[in-house]
mmCIF file of C-alpha atoms in Angstrom:
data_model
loop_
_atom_site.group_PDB
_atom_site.id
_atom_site.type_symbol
_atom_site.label_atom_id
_atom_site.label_comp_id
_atom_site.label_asym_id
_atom_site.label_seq_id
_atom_site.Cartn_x
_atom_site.Cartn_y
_atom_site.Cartn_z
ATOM 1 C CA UNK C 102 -4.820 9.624 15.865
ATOM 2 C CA UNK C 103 -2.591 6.410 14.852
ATOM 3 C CA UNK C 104 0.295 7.595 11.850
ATOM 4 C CA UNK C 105 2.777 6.577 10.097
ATOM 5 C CA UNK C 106 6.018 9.250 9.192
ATOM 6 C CA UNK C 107 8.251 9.178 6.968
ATOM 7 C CA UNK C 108 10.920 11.724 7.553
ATOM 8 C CA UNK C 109 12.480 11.508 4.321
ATOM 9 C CA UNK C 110 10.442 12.614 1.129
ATOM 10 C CA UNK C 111 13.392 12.486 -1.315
ATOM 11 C CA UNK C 112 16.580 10.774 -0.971
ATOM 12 C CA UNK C 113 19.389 11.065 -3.446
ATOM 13 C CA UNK C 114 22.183 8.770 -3.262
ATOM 14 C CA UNK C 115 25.724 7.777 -5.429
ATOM 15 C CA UNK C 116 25.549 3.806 -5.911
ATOM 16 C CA UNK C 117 27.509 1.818 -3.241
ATOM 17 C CA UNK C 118 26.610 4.625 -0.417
ATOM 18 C CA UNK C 119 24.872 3.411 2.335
ATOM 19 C CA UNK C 120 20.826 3.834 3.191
ATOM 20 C CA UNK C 121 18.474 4.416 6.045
ATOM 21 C CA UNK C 122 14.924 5.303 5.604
ATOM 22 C CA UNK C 123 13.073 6.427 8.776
ATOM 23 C CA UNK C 124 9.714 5.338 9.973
ATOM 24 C CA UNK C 125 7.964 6.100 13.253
ATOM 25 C CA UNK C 126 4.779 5.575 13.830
ATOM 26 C CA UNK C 127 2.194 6.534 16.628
ATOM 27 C CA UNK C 128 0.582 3.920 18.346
ATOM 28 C CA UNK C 129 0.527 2.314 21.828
ATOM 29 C CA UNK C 130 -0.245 -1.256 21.020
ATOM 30 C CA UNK C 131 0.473 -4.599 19.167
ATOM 31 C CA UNK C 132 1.410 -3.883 15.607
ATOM 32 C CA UNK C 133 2.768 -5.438 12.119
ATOM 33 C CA UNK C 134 4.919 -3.712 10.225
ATOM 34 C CA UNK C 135 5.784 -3.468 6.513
ATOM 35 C CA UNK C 136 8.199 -2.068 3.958
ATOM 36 C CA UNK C 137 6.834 -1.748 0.112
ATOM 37 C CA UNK C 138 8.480 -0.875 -2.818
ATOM 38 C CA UNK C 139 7.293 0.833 -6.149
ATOM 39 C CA UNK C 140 9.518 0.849 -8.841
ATOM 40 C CA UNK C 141 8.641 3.436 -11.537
ATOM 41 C CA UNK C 142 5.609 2.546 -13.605
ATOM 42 C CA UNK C 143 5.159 -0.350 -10.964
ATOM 43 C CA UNK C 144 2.710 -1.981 -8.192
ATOM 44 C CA UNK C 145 3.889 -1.726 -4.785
ATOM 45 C CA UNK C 146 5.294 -4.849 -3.935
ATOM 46 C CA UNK C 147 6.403 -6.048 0.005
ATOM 47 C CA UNK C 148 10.277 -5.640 0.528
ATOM 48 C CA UNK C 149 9.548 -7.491 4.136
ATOM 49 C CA UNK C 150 7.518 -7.844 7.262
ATOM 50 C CA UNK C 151 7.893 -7.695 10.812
ATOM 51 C CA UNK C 152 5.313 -9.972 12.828
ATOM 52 C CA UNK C 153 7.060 -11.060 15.709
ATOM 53 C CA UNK C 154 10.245 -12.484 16.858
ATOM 54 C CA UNK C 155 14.057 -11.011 15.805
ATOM 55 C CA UNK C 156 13.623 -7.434 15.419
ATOM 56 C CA UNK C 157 15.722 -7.607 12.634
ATOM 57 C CA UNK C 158 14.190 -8.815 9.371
ATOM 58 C CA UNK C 159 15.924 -9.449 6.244
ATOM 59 C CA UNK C 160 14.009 -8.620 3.202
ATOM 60 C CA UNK C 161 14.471 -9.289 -0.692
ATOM 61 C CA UNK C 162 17.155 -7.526 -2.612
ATOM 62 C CA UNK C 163 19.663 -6.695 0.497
ATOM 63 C CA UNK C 164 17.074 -4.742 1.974
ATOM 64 C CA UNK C 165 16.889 -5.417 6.252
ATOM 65 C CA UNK C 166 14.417 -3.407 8.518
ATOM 66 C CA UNK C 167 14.852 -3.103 12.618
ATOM 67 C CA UNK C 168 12.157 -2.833 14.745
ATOM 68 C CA UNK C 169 12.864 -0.828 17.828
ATOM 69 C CA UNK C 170 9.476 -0.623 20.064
ATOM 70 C CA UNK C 171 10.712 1.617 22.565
ATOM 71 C CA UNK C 172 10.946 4.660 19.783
ATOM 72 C CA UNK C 173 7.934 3.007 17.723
ATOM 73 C CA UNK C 174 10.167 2.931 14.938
ATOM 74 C CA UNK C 175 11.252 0.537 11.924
ATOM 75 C CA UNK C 176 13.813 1.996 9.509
ATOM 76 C CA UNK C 177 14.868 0.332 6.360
ATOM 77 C CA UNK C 178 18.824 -0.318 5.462
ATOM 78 C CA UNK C 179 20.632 -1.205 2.835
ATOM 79 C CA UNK C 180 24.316 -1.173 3.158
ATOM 80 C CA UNK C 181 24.973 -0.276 -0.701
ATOM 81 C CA UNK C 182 22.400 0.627 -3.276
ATOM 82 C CA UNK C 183 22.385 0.415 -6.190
ATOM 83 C CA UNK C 184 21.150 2.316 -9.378
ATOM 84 C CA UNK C 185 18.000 -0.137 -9.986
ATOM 85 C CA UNK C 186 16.846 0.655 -6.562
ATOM 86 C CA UNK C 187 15.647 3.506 -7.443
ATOM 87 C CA UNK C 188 11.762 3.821 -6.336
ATOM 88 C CA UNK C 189 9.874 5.080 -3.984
ATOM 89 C CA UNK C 190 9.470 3.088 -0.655
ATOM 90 C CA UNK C 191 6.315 3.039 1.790
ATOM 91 C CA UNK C 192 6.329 1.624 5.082
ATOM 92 C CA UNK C 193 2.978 0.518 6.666
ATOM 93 C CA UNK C 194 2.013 -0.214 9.980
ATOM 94 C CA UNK C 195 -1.000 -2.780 10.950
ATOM 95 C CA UNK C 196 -2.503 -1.158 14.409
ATOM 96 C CA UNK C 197 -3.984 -4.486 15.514
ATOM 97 C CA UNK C 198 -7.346 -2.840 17.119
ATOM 98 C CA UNK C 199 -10.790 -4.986 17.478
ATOM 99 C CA UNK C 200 -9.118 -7.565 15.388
ATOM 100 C CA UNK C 201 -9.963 -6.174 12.207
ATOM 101 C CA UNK C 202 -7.160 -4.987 9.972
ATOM 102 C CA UNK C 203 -6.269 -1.041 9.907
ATOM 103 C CA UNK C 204 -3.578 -0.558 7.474
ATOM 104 C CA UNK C 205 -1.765 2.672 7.803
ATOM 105 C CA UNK C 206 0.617 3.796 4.801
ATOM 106 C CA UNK C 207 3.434 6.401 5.243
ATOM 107 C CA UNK C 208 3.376 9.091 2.495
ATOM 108 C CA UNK C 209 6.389 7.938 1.141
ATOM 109 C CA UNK C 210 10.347 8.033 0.246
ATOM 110 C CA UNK C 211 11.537 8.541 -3.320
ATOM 111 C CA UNK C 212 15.093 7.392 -3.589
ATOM 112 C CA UNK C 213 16.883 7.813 -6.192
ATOM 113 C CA UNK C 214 20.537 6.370 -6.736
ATOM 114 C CA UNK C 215 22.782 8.093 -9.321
ATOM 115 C CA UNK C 216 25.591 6.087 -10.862
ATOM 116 C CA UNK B 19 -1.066 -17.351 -12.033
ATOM 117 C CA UNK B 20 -2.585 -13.978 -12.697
ATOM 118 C CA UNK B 21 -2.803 -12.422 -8.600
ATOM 119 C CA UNK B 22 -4.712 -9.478 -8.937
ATOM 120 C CA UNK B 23 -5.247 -7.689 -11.830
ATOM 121 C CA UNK B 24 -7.187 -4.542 -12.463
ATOM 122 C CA UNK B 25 -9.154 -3.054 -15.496
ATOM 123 C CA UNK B 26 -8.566 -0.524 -16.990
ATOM 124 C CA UNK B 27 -5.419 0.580 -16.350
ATOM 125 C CA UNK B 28 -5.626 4.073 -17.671
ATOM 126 C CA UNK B 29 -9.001 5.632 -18.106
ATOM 127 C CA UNK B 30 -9.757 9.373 -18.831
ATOM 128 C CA UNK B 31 -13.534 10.709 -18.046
ATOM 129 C CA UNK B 32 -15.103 13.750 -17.017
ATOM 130 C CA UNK B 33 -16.968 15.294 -14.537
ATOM 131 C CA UNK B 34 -20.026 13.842 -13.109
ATOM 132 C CA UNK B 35 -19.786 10.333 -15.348
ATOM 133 C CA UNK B 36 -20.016 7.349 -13.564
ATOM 134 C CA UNK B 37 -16.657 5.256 -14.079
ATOM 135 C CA UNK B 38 -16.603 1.843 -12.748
ATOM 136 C CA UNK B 39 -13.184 0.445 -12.146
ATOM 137 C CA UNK B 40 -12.370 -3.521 -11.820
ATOM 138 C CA UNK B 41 -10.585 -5.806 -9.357
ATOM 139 C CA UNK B 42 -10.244 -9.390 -9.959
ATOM 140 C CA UNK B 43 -7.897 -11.900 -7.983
ATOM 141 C CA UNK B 44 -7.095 -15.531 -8.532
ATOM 142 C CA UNK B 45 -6.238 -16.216 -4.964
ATOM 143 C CA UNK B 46 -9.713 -16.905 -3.298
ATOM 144 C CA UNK B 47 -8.051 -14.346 -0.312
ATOM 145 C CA UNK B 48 -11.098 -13.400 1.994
ATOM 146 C CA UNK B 49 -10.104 -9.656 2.109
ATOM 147 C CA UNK B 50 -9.969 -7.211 -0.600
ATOM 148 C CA UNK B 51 -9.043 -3.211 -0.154
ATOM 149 C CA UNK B 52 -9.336 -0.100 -1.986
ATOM 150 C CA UNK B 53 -6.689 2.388 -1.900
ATOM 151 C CA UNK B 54 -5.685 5.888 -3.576
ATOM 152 C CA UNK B 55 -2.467 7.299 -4.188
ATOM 153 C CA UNK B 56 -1.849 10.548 -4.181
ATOM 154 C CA UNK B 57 0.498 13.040 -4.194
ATOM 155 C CA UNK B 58 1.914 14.005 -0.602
ATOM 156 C CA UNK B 59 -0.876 11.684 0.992
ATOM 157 C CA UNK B 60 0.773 8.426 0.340
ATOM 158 C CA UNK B 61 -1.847 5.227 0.197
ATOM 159 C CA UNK B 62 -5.178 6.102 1.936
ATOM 160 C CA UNK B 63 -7.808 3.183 2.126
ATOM 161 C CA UNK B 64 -10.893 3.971 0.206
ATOM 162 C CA UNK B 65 -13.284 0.611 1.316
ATOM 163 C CA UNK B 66 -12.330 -2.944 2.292
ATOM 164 C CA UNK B 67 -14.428 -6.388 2.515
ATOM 165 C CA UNK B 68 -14.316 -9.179 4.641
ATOM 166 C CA UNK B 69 -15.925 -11.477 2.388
ATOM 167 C CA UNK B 70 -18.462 -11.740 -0.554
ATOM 168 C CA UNK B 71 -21.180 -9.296 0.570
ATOM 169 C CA UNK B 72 -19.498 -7.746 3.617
ATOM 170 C CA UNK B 73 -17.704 -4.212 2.722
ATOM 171 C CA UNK B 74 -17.144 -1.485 5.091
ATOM 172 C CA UNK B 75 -15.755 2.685 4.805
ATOM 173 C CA UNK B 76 -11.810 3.037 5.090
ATOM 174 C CA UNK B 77 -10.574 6.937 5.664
ATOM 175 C CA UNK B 78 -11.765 8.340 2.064
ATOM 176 C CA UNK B 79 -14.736 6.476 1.092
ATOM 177 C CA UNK B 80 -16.980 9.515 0.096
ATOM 178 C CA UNK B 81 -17.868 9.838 -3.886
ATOM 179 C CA UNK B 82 -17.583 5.874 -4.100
ATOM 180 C CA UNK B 83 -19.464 2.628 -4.311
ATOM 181 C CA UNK B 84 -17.915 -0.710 -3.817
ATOM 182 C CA UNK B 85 -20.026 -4.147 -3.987
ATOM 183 C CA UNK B 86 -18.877 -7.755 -3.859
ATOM 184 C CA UNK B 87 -21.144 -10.578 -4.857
ATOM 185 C CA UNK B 88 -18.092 -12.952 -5.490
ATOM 186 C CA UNK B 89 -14.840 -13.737 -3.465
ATOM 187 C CA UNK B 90 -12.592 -12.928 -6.373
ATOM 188 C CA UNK B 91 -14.365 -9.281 -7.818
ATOM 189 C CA UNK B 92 -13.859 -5.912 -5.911
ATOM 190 C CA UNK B 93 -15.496 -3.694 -8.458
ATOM 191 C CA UNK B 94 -15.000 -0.167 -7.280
ATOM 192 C CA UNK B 95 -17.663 2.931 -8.627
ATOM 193 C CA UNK B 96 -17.230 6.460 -8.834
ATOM 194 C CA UNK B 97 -20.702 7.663 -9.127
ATOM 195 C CA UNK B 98 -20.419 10.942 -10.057
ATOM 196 C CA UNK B 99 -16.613 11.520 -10.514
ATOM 197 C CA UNK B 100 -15.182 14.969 -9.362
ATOM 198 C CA UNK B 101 -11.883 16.188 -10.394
ATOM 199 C CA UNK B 102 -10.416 15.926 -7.053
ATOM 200 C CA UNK B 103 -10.894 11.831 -7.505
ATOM 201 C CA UNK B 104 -8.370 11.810 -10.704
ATOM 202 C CA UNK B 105 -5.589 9.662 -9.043
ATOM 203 C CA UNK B 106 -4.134 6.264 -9.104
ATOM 204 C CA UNK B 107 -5.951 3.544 -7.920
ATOM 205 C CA UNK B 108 -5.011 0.196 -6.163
ATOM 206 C CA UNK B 109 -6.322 -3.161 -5.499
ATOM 207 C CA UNK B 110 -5.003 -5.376 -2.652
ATOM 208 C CA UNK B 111 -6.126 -8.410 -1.469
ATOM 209 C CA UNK B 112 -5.050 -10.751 2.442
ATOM 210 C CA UNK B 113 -5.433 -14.145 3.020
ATOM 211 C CA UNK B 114 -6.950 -12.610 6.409
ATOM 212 C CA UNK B 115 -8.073 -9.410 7.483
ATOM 213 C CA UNK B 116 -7.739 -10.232 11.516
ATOM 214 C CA UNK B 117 -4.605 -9.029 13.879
ATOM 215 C CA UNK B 118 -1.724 -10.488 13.569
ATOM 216 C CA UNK B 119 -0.241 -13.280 11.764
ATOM 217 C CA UNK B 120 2.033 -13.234 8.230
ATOM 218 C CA UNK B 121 -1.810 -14.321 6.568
ATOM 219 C CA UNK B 122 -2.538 -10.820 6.443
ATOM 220 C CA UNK B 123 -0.006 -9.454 4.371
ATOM 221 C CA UNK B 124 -1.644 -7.046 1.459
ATOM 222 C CA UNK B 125 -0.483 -8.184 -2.148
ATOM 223 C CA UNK B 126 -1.329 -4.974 -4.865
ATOM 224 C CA UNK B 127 -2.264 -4.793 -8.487
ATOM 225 C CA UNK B 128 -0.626 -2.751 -10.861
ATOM 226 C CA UNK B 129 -2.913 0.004 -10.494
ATOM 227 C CA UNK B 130 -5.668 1.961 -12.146
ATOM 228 C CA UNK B 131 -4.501 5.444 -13.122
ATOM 229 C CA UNK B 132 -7.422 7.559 -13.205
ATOM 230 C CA UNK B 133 -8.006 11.363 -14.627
ATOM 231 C CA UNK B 134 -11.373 13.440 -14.233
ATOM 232 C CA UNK B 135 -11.494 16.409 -16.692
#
């Protein structure tokens, strides 16, 4: 069955550190990829998108995601956080299959930056 | 300038009511989606439509009713809510629902949260 994992459930970090957030996903074919954000209290809202072209996609807020098809994966980075991005962060993967859209969510990172 | 909103965005009920909860967006997108959130589970995709009048099952769609006789209204119904369905619901809505292509990016409401006594 197509997935999406996130390896990290909780992530605790000082401000300025460094992030990575892992996401593999299970699938064989053409696919769009996605980073969303939920701030506490909040709707999720898109952080960026990989459709095709660079691997590498800059998203809002410092945020950058690389896609690397040959280990189906498309972590999130941020070179230093900071305190107000604390939230949790999905990534989502459209399996393009039949041509109809099949949106699969990860369950999920909470980060949460201390100052 | 509203996007999507949804209505309400905290309800309480109990067991075997019928709750009904709303979806409205502004952008005259084609496709529409139901998710929950939950706990460990992440998003799962309760129904989705195409267009007015075309709605199809996404991976949890048992226990609920979804109808669209206009573009801009997703109206999702819990028949007979169960506790198991107390969680917090979202809205989304894509320009297109077809492979590939930045049109089908999913924009999200703020979120219905949702608890069955």
């Amino acid at each position: 069955a197509q997935s999406v994992s996130q390896h990290n459930h909780h992530v605790i970090l000082s401000e300025a550190a460094s992030l990575e957030l892992g996401c593999n996903y299970s699938y064989g074919g053409t696919v769009n990829l996605f980073w969303y954000v939920q701030y506490p209290g909040q709707h999720l809202q898109l952080l960026l998108k990989y459709f095709s072209g660079d691997p590498l996609v800059k998203g809002i807020k410092g945020f950058e995601a690389e896609f690397i098809k040959s280990k189906f994966s498309f972590n999130l980075r941020k070179p230093s956080v900071q305190w107000s991005d604390t939230a949790e962060y999905f990534c989502a993967v459209n399996m393009n299959s039949g041509g109809y859209q099949k949106v699969t969510f990860g369950i999920g990172t909470k980060l949460q930056v201390i100052p | 300038d509203a996007g999507i909103t949804q209505s309400p965005r905290y309800k309480i009920t109990e067991t075997g009511r019928q709750v009904t909860l709303m979806c409205h967006q502004t952008w005259s997108h084609s496709y529409m989606f139901w998710y929950r959130q939950d706990l460990g589970h992440g998003l799962r995709l309760i129904y989705y439509s195409a267009a007015a009048d075309i709605t199809d099952k996404g991976e949890v769609p048992d226990g609920y009713v979804v109808s669209r006789s206009k573009t801009e209204n997703f109206p999702l119904t819990l028949e007979s809510a169960t506790r198991s369905q107390t969680s917090v619901y979202f809205c989304a809505s894509s320009e297109s629902g077809l492979a590939g292509g930045p049109r089908e990016t999913q924009y999200f409401g703020p979120g219905t949260r949702l608890l069955v006594l």
